[in-house]
Amino acid sequence: MTADGKITTRTFAPVDFTSREDKAHLIRQRALADAVLIGYGTLKRDNVRLGIPREELREERIARKQTPYPLRVIVSNEGKIDPTLNIFQTDFAPIVIFSTTRMPRRYQTALRKKATVHLSESTSVDLAWMLQQLRREYKVRSVACEGGAQLFRALLERDLVDQLNLTIAPFLFGGRDAPTLTGLSKQFLPASVRCSLKAVRVVGDELFATYRILHR
Ligand SMILES: NC(=O)c1ccc[n+]([C@@H]2O[C@H](COP(=O)([O-])OP(=O)(O)OC[C@H]3O[C@@H](n4cnc5c(N)ncnc54)[C@H](OP(=O)(O)O)[C@@H]3O)[C@@H](O)[C@H]2O)c1
């Protein structure tokens, strides 16, 4: 995020305002997890594949008895996930979609060719249930969530976050309509979330902080 807490601009366009070191840091965090989780808003806009480009990180995973790439998990309530996105054109790691029966039939048919689709009967995905499914069905013990804001906020509301890796980039964007880490919602979180600062690193003009989230 920027020094004033913004994660993108008001257009939600993919903006590149962090360094190569930050991008390498993101990949290193992704490479530690059994699964990487992303909200459909971020997937749609950033069109990411969620891979691990560095071979040595994949080798470290294998040495830790993990699969070479983390499982790729997409979450969407509405389910109108574009099957032509880049992620669906790659098969280096399985893709799992958690959505609801709101997903239109034609999307279900197209997406089931590329991913495992879990649809719940409710209007929104129960994130705690989703994590239980990942644990039970896919043996996932650690999840790296790469946002976006709406998904991160929903996880915080359910007290499902253990750690926050935060990079503060040397920019100020301003603007009420540019989302912060927890999005644009005017609502307070159900309770303020207490964090404990575990580590801090400075590289150039960027600050890399690791917070442990103290559970309620
Ligand atoms: N600076 C950074 O580090 C960073 C990181 C990530 C993202 N971003 C930026 O953030 C912007 C996207 O923000 P966003 O808040 O829209 O992202 P988001 O949380 O990725 O996407 C929101 C969408 O994800 C699905 N979703 C979110 N929470 C859910 C839940 N609890 N259950 C089921 N589905 C859920 C919904 O999809 P449906 O509408 O399909 O139901 C929702 O509309 C992009 O511009 C991206 O570039 C920046």
mmCIF file of C-alpha atoms and ligand atoms in Angstrom:
data_model
loop_
_atom_site.group_PDB
_atom_site.id
_atom_site.type_symbol
_atom_site.label_atom_id
_atom_site.label_comp_id
_atom_site.label_asym_id
_atom_site.label_seq_id
_atom_site.Cartn_x
_atom_site.Cartn_y
_atom_site.Cartn_z
ATOM 1 C CA MET A 1 0.000 0.000 0.000
ATOM 2 C CA THR A 2 0.973 3.654 -0.332
ATOM 3 C CA ALA A 3 2.079 5.646 2.696
ATOM 4 C CA ASP A 4 -1.544 6.881 2.925
ATOM 5 C CA GLY A 5 -2.898 3.347 2.924
ATOM 6 C CA LYS A 6 -4.150 3.015 -0.645
ATOM 7 C CA ILE A 7 -3.837 -0.288 -2.505
ATOM 8 C CA THR A 8 -4.884 1.039 -5.905
ATOM 9 C CA THR A 9 -6.397 4.132 -7.495
ATOM 10 C CA ARG A 10 -10.085 5.000 -7.688
ATOM 11 C CA THR A 11 -10.423 3.275 -11.070
ATOM 12 C CA PHE A 12 -9.242 -0.029 -9.499
ATOM 13 C CA ALA A 13 -6.908 -0.347 -12.472
ATOM 14 C CA PRO A 14 -3.859 -2.542 -11.930
ATOM 15 C CA VAL A 15 -1.235 -0.037 -10.843
ATOM 16 C CA ASP A 16 2.411 -0.834 -10.473
ATOM 17 C CA PHE A 17 3.797 1.280 -7.666
ATOM 18 C CA THR A 18 6.119 -1.122 -5.864
ATOM 19 C CA SER A 19 9.667 -2.255 -6.503
ATOM 20 C CA ARG A 20 11.118 -5.471 -7.916
ATOM 21 C CA GLU A 21 12.027 -6.369 -4.341
ATOM 22 C CA ASP A 22 8.364 -6.145 -3.331
ATOM 23 C CA LYS A 23 7.348 -8.390 -6.206
ATOM 24 C CA ALA A 24 10.038 -10.916 -5.237
ATOM 25 C CA HIS A 25 8.783 -10.700 -1.619
ATOM 26 C CA LEU A 26 5.235 -11.468 -2.789
ATOM 27 C CA ILE A 27 6.410 -14.520 -4.724
ATOM 28 C CA ARG A 28 8.471 -15.734 -1.733
ATOM 29 C CA GLN A 29 5.386 -15.504 0.504
ATOM 30 C CA ARG A 30 3.272 -17.263 -2.128
ATOM 31 C CA ALA A 31 5.917 -19.983 -2.392
ATOM 32 C CA LEU A 32 5.646 -20.790 1.321
ATOM 33 C CA ALA A 33 1.944 -21.626 1.213
ATOM 34 C CA ASP A 34 0.079 -24.792 0.312
ATOM 35 C CA ALA A 35 -2.587 -22.698 -1.423
ATOM 36 C CA VAL A 36 -2.829 -19.174 -2.802
ATOM 37 C CA LEU A 37 -6.205 -17.459 -2.448
ATOM 38 C CA ILE A 38 -7.550 -14.557 -4.507
ATOM 39 C CA GLY A 39 -10.843 -12.672 -4.756
ATOM 40 C CA TYR A 40 -12.460 -12.515 -8.160
ATOM 41 C CA GLY A 41 -12.184 -8.694 -8.291
ATOM 42 C CA THR A 42 -8.402 -8.883 -8.125
ATOM 43 C CA LEU A 43 -8.158 -11.845 -10.480
ATOM 44 C CA LYS A 44 -10.316 -10.097 -13.083
ATOM 45 C CA ARG A 45 -8.433 -6.821 -12.937
ATOM 46 C CA ASP A 46 -4.867 -8.036 -12.516
ATOM 47 C CA ASN A 47 -5.292 -11.167 -14.702
ATOM 48 C CA VAL A 48 -2.603 -13.047 -12.758
ATOM 49 C CA ARG A 49 -1.608 -16.709 -13.178
ATOM 50 C CA LEU A 50 -0.407 -17.193 -9.574
ATOM 51 C CA GLY A 51 2.710 -19.141 -10.511
ATOM 52 C CA ILE A 52 6.200 -19.278 -9.043
ATOM 53 C CA PRO A 53 8.657 -18.119 -11.694
ATOM 54 C CA ARG A 54 11.840 -18.944 -9.743
ATOM 55 C CA GLU A 55 12.919 -22.570 -9.997
ATOM 56 C CA GLU A 56 14.868 -22.482 -6.714
ATOM 57 C CA LEU A 57 11.666 -21.595 -4.826
ATOM 58 C CA ARG A 58 9.925 -24.559 -6.430
ATOM 59 C CA GLU A 59 12.847 -26.805 -5.450
ATOM 60 C CA GLU A 60 12.615 -25.560 -1.864
ATOM 61 C CA ARG A 61 8.929 -26.472 -1.890
ATOM 62 C CA ILE A 62 9.691 -29.974 -3.088
ATOM 63 C CA ALA A 63 12.337 -30.319 -0.357
ATOM 64 C CA ARG A 64 9.616 -29.335 2.157
ATOM 65 C CA LYS A 65 7.380 -32.061 0.644
ATOM 66 C CA GLN A 66 5.027 -29.524 -0.905
ATOM 67 C CA THR A 67 3.824 -29.616 -4.506
ATOM 68 C CA PRO A 68 6.020 -27.491 -6.841
ATOM 69 C CA TYR A 69 3.288 -24.827 -7.039
ATOM 70 C CA PRO A 70 0.578 -23.927 -4.538
ATOM 71 C CA LEU A 71 -3.021 -24.841 -5.237
ATOM 72 C CA ARG A 72 -4.778 -21.845 -6.824
ATOM 73 C CA VAL A 73 -8.046 -20.879 -5.126
ATOM 74 C CA ILE A 74 -10.534 -18.332 -6.464
ATOM 75 C CA VAL A 75 -13.482 -17.004 -4.474
ATOM 76 C CA SER A 76 -16.564 -15.373 -5.988
ATOM 77 C CA ASN A 77 -20.156 -15.103 -4.774
ATOM 78 C CA GLU A 78 -21.760 -14.319 -8.115
ATOM 79 C CA GLY A 79 -19.675 -16.834 -10.043
ATOM 80 C CA LYS A 80 -19.473 -14.957 -13.332
ATOM 81 C CA ILE A 81 -15.804 -15.838 -13.677
ATOM 82 C CA ASP A 82 -14.370 -15.209 -17.129
ATOM 83 C CA PRO A 83 -12.949 -18.547 -18.367
ATOM 84 C CA THR A 84 -10.685 -16.761 -20.867
ATOM 85 C CA LEU A 85 -8.555 -15.177 -18.098
ATOM 86 C CA ASN A 86 -4.838 -16.046 -18.127
ATOM 87 C CA ILE A 87 -5.063 -18.290 -15.067
ATOM 88 C CA PHE A 88 -7.270 -20.730 -16.971
ATOM 89 C CA GLN A 89 -4.779 -20.978 -19.829
ATOM 90 C CA THR A 90 -2.158 -22.562 -17.542
ATOM 91 C CA ASP A 91 -2.159 -25.979 -15.876
ATOM 92 C CA PHE A 92 0.974 -25.979 -13.688
ATOM 93 C CA ALA A 93 -1.211 -26.226 -10.547
ATOM 94 C CA PRO A 94 -4.822 -27.212 -9.971
ATOM 95 C CA ILE A 95 -7.416 -24.438 -9.720
ATOM 96 C CA VAL A 96 -10.246 -24.606 -7.194
ATOM 97 C CA ILE A 97 -13.204 -22.237 -7.300
ATOM 98 C CA PHE A 98 -15.457 -21.552 -4.306
ATOM 99 C CA SER A 99 -18.695 -19.914 -5.308
ATOM 100 C CA THR A 100 -22.438 -20.291 -4.891
ATOM 101 C CA THR A 101 -25.315 -21.749 -6.884
ATOM 102 C CA ARG A 102 -25.804 -18.192 -8.178
ATOM 103 C CA MET A 103 -23.132 -19.102 -10.753
ATOM 104 C CA PRO A 104 -24.938 -19.235 -14.124
ATOM 105 C CA ARG A 105 -25.034 -22.689 -15.796
ATOM 106 C CA ARG A 106 -22.940 -21.691 -18.791
ATOM 107 C CA TYR A 107 -20.140 -20.489 -16.482
ATOM 108 C CA GLN A 108 -20.356 -23.753 -14.534
ATOM 109 C CA THR A 109 -19.936 -25.766 -17.730
ATOM 110 C CA ALA A 110 -17.016 -23.696 -19.014
ATOM 111 C CA LEU A 111 -15.199 -23.493 -15.668
ATOM 112 C CA ARG A 112 -15.534 -27.187 -14.810
ATOM 113 C CA LYS A 113 -13.286 -27.918 -17.817
ATOM 114 C CA LYS A 114 -10.495 -25.925 -16.190
ATOM 115 C CA ALA A 115 -11.070 -26.091 -12.436
ATOM 116 C CA THR A 116 -12.773 -27.901 -9.586
ATOM 117 C CA VAL A 117 -15.876 -25.926 -8.741
ATOM 118 C CA HIS A 118 -17.450 -25.962 -5.270
ATOM 119 C CA LEU A 119 -20.846 -24.269 -5.141
ATOM 120 C CA SER A 120 -22.659 -23.636 -1.885
ATOM 121 C CA GLU A 121 -26.416 -23.171 -1.646
ATOM 122 C CA SER A 122 -26.121 -19.867 0.247
ATOM 123 C CA THR A 123 -25.906 -16.426 -1.389
ATOM 124 C CA SER A 124 -22.308 -15.966 -0.259
ATOM 125 C CA VAL A 125 -19.362 -18.254 0.371
ATOM 126 C CA ASP A 126 -18.786 -19.182 4.002
ATOM 127 C CA LEU A 127 -15.051 -18.527 4.261
ATOM 128 C CA ALA A 128 -14.502 -20.623 7.401
ATOM 129 C CA TRP A 129 -16.209 -23.560 5.667
ATOM 130 C CA MET A 130 -14.075 -22.950 2.580
ATOM 131 C CA LEU A 131 -10.882 -23.166 4.659
ATOM 132 C CA GLN A 132 -12.138 -26.377 6.284
ATOM 133 C CA GLN A 133 -12.785 -27.857 2.830
ATOM 134 C CA LEU A 134 -9.300 -26.896 1.702
ATOM 135 C CA ARG A 135 -7.866 -28.622 4.735
ATOM 136 C CA ARG A 136 -9.999 -31.754 4.445
ATOM 137 C CA GLU A 137 -10.083 -32.300 0.701
ATOM 138 C CA TYR A 138 -6.771 -30.832 -0.388
ATOM 139 C CA LYS A 139 -4.625 -31.223 2.762
ATOM 140 C CA VAL A 140 -3.977 -27.483 2.762
ATOM 141 C CA ARG A 141 -2.434 -26.234 6.013
ATOM 142 C CA SER A 142 -1.322 -22.759 4.996
ATOM 143 C CA VAL A 143 -3.038 -20.242 2.726
ATOM 144 C CA ALA A 144 -1.498 -17.078 1.278
ATOM 145 C CA CYS A 145 -4.266 -14.601 0.495
ATOM 146 C CA GLU A 146 -3.250 -12.015 -2.091
ATOM 147 C CA GLY A 147 -6.343 -9.869 -1.676
ATOM 148 C CA GLY A 148 -8.123 -7.937 -2.719
ATOM 149 C CA ALA A 149 -9.482 -5.631 -0.123
ATOM 150 C CA GLN A 150 -13.006 -7.000 -0.034
ATOM 151 C CA LEU A 151 -11.834 -10.559 0.528
ATOM 152 C CA PHE A 152 -9.220 -9.498 3.101
ATOM 153 C CA ARG A 153 -11.853 -7.561 5.034
ATOM 154 C CA ALA A 154 -14.247 -10.535 4.941
ATOM 155 C CA LEU A 155 -11.514 -12.812 6.308
ATOM 156 C CA LEU A 156 -10.719 -10.294 9.069
ATOM 157 C CA GLU A 157 -14.409 -10.042 10.002
ATOM 158 C CA ARG A 158 -14.429 -13.803 10.557
ATOM 159 C CA ASP A 159 -11.130 -13.687 12.474
ATOM 160 C CA LEU A 160 -9.497 -15.949 9.878
ATOM 161 C CA VAL A 161 -6.206 -14.099 9.359
ATOM 162 C CA ASP A 162 -3.027 -15.035 11.253
ATOM 163 C CA GLN A 163 -0.474 -12.793 9.611
ATOM 164 C CA LEU A 164 -0.336 -9.611 7.550
ATOM 165 C CA ASN A 165 2.608 -8.968 5.225
ATOM 166 C CA LEU A 166 2.496 -5.291 4.490
ATOM 167 C CA THR A 167 4.736 -3.328 2.154
ATOM 168 C CA ILE A 168 4.583 0.447 2.492
ATOM 169 C CA ALA A 169 5.568 2.037 -0.799
ATOM 170 C CA PRO A 170 6.888 5.624 -1.007
ATOM 171 C CA PHE A 171 3.785 7.215 -2.591
ATOM 172 C CA LEU A 172 0.685 9.090 -1.499
ATOM 173 C CA PHE A 173 -2.414 8.764 -3.695
ATOM 174 C CA GLY A 174 -5.083 10.548 -1.662
ATOM 175 C CA GLY A 175 -8.726 10.367 -2.667
ATOM 176 C CA ARG A 176 -11.737 9.015 -0.820
ATOM 177 C CA ASP A 177 -12.599 6.630 -3.666
ATOM 178 C CA ALA A 178 -9.270 4.816 -3.798
ATOM 179 C CA PRO A 179 -9.534 1.671 -1.653
ATOM 180 C CA THR A 180 -7.421 1.036 1.424
ATOM 181 C CA LEU A 181 -6.307 -2.375 2.646
ATOM 182 C CA THR A 182 -9.820 -3.087 3.904
ATOM 183 C CA GLY A 183 -11.579 -1.571 0.909
ATOM 184 C CA LEU A 184 -14.083 1.248 0.571
ATOM 185 C CA SER A 185 -16.652 0.170 3.142
ATOM 186 C CA LYS A 186 -17.824 2.978 5.434
ATOM 187 C CA GLN A 187 -18.551 0.393 8.130
ATOM 188 C CA PHE A 188 -16.205 -0.267 11.012
ATOM 189 C CA LEU A 189 -14.928 -3.799 11.413
ATOM 190 C CA PRO A 190 -17.003 -5.693 14.017
ATOM 191 C CA ALA A 191 -14.135 -5.074 16.451
ATOM 192 C CA SER A 192 -10.784 -3.431 15.957
ATOM 193 C CA VAL A 193 -8.135 -5.979 15.080
ATOM 194 C CA ARG A 194 -5.023 -5.989 17.243
ATOM 195 C CA CYS A 195 -1.715 -6.772 15.601
ATOM 196 C CA SER A 196 1.721 -7.476 16.955
ATOM 197 C CA LEU A 197 4.721 -6.361 14.914
ATOM 198 C CA LYS A 198 6.876 -9.430 14.258
ATOM 199 C CA ALA A 199 9.451 -8.117 11.819
ATOM 200 C CA VAL A 200 10.420 -5.024 9.879
ATOM 201 C CA ARG A 201 12.824 -4.664 7.009
ATOM 202 C CA VAL A 202 13.742 -1.600 4.976
ATOM 203 C CA VAL A 203 14.951 -1.917 1.392
ATOM 204 C CA GLY A 204 15.502 1.347 -0.438
ATOM 205 C CA ASP A 205 12.446 3.541 0.168
ATOM 206 C CA GLU A 206 10.136 0.634 0.994
ATOM 207 C CA LEU A 207 9.232 -0.790 4.353
ATOM 208 C CA PHE A 208 8.340 -4.464 4.711
ATOM 209 C CA ALA A 209 6.373 -5.199 7.870
ATOM 210 C CA THR A 210 5.133 -8.534 9.159
ATOM 211 C CA TYR A 211 2.297 -8.365 11.671
ATOM 212 C CA ARG A 212 0.868 -11.225 13.665
ATOM 213 C CA ILE A 213 -2.896 -10.834 14.043
ATOM 214 C CA LEU A 214 -4.033 -11.359 17.609
ATOM 215 C CA HIS A 215 -7.177 -13.462 17.557
ATOM 216 C CA ARG A 216 -10.261 -12.338 19.441
HETATM 217 N N1 LIG B 1 -1.847 -3.249 -3.770
HETATM 218 C C1 LIG B 1 -2.074 -4.512 -3.539
HETATM 219 O O1 LIG B 1 -1.304 -5.194 -2.895
HETATM 220 C C2 LIG B 1 -3.333 -5.152 -4.064
HETATM 221 C C3 LIG B 1 -3.596 -6.491 -3.747
HETATM 222 C C4 LIG B 1 -4.747 -7.061 -4.244
HETATM 223 C C5 LIG B 1 -5.626 -6.314 -5.026
HETATM 224 N N2 LIG B 1 -5.335 -5.041 -5.306
HETATM 225 C C6 LIG B 1 -6.257 -4.231 -6.110
HETATM 226 O O2 LIG B 1 -7.522 -4.232 -5.478
HETATM 227 C C7 LIG B 1 -8.537 -4.103 -6.465
HETATM 228 C C8 LIG B 1 -9.606 -5.163 -6.245
HETATM 229 O O3 LIG B 1 -10.187 -4.925 -5.006
HETATM 230 P P1 LIG B 1 -11.507 -5.677 -4.532
HETATM 231 O O4 LIG B 1 -11.792 -5.270 -3.153
HETATM 232 O O5 LIG B 1 -12.546 -5.516 -5.590
HETATM 233 O O6 LIG B 1 -10.953 -7.167 -4.622
HETATM 234 P P2 LIG B 1 -11.374 -8.626 -4.286
HETATM 235 O O7 LIG B 1 -11.652 -8.807 -2.843
HETATM 236 O O8 LIG B 1 -10.311 -9.430 -4.921
HETATM 237 O O9 LIG B 1 -12.669 -8.860 -5.163
HETATM 238 C C9 LIG B 1 -13.957 -8.640 -4.774
HETATM 239 C C10 LIG B 1 -14.774 -9.771 -5.340
HETATM 240 O O10 LIG B 1 -14.246 -11.017 -4.867
HETATM 241 C C11 LIG B 1 -15.269 -11.862 -4.454
HETATM 242 N N3 LIG B 1 -15.267 -11.908 -2.989
HETATM 243 C C12 LIG B 1 -14.722 -11.044 -2.118
HETATM 244 N N4 LIG B 1 -14.983 -11.429 -0.853
HETATM 245 C C13 LIG B 1 -15.694 -12.549 -0.941
HETATM 246 C C14 LIG B 1 -16.269 -13.417 0.006
HETATM 247 N N5 LIG B 1 -16.173 -13.182 1.319
HETATM 248 N N6 LIG B 1 -16.955 -14.475 -0.416
HETATM 249 C C15 LIG B 1 -17.077 -14.712 -1.733
HETATM 250 N N7 LIG B 1 -16.566 -13.908 -2.700
HETATM 251 C C16 LIG B 1 -15.874 -12.844 -2.295
HETATM 252 C C17 LIG B 1 -16.557 -11.213 -4.960
HETATM 253 O O11 LIG B 1 -16.700 -11.666 -6.298
HETATM 254 P P3 LIG B 1 -18.066 -11.645 -7.129
HETATM 255 O O12 LIG B 1 -18.363 -10.220 -7.423
HETATM 256 O O13 LIG B 1 -17.736 -12.427 -8.351
HETATM 257 O O14 LIG B 1 -19.110 -12.281 -6.268
HETATM 258 C C18 LIG B 1 -16.214 -9.731 -4.881
HETATM 259 O O15 LIG B 1 -16.979 -8.913 -5.726
HETATM 260 C C19 LIG B 1 -7.875 -4.261 -7.803
HETATM 261 O O16 LIG B 1 -7.743 -2.983 -8.369
HETATM 262 C C20 LIG B 1 -6.506 -4.818 -7.468
HETATM 263 O O17 LIG B 1 -5.539 -4.385 -8.407
HETATM 264 C C21 LIG B 1 -4.213 -4.430 -4.847
#
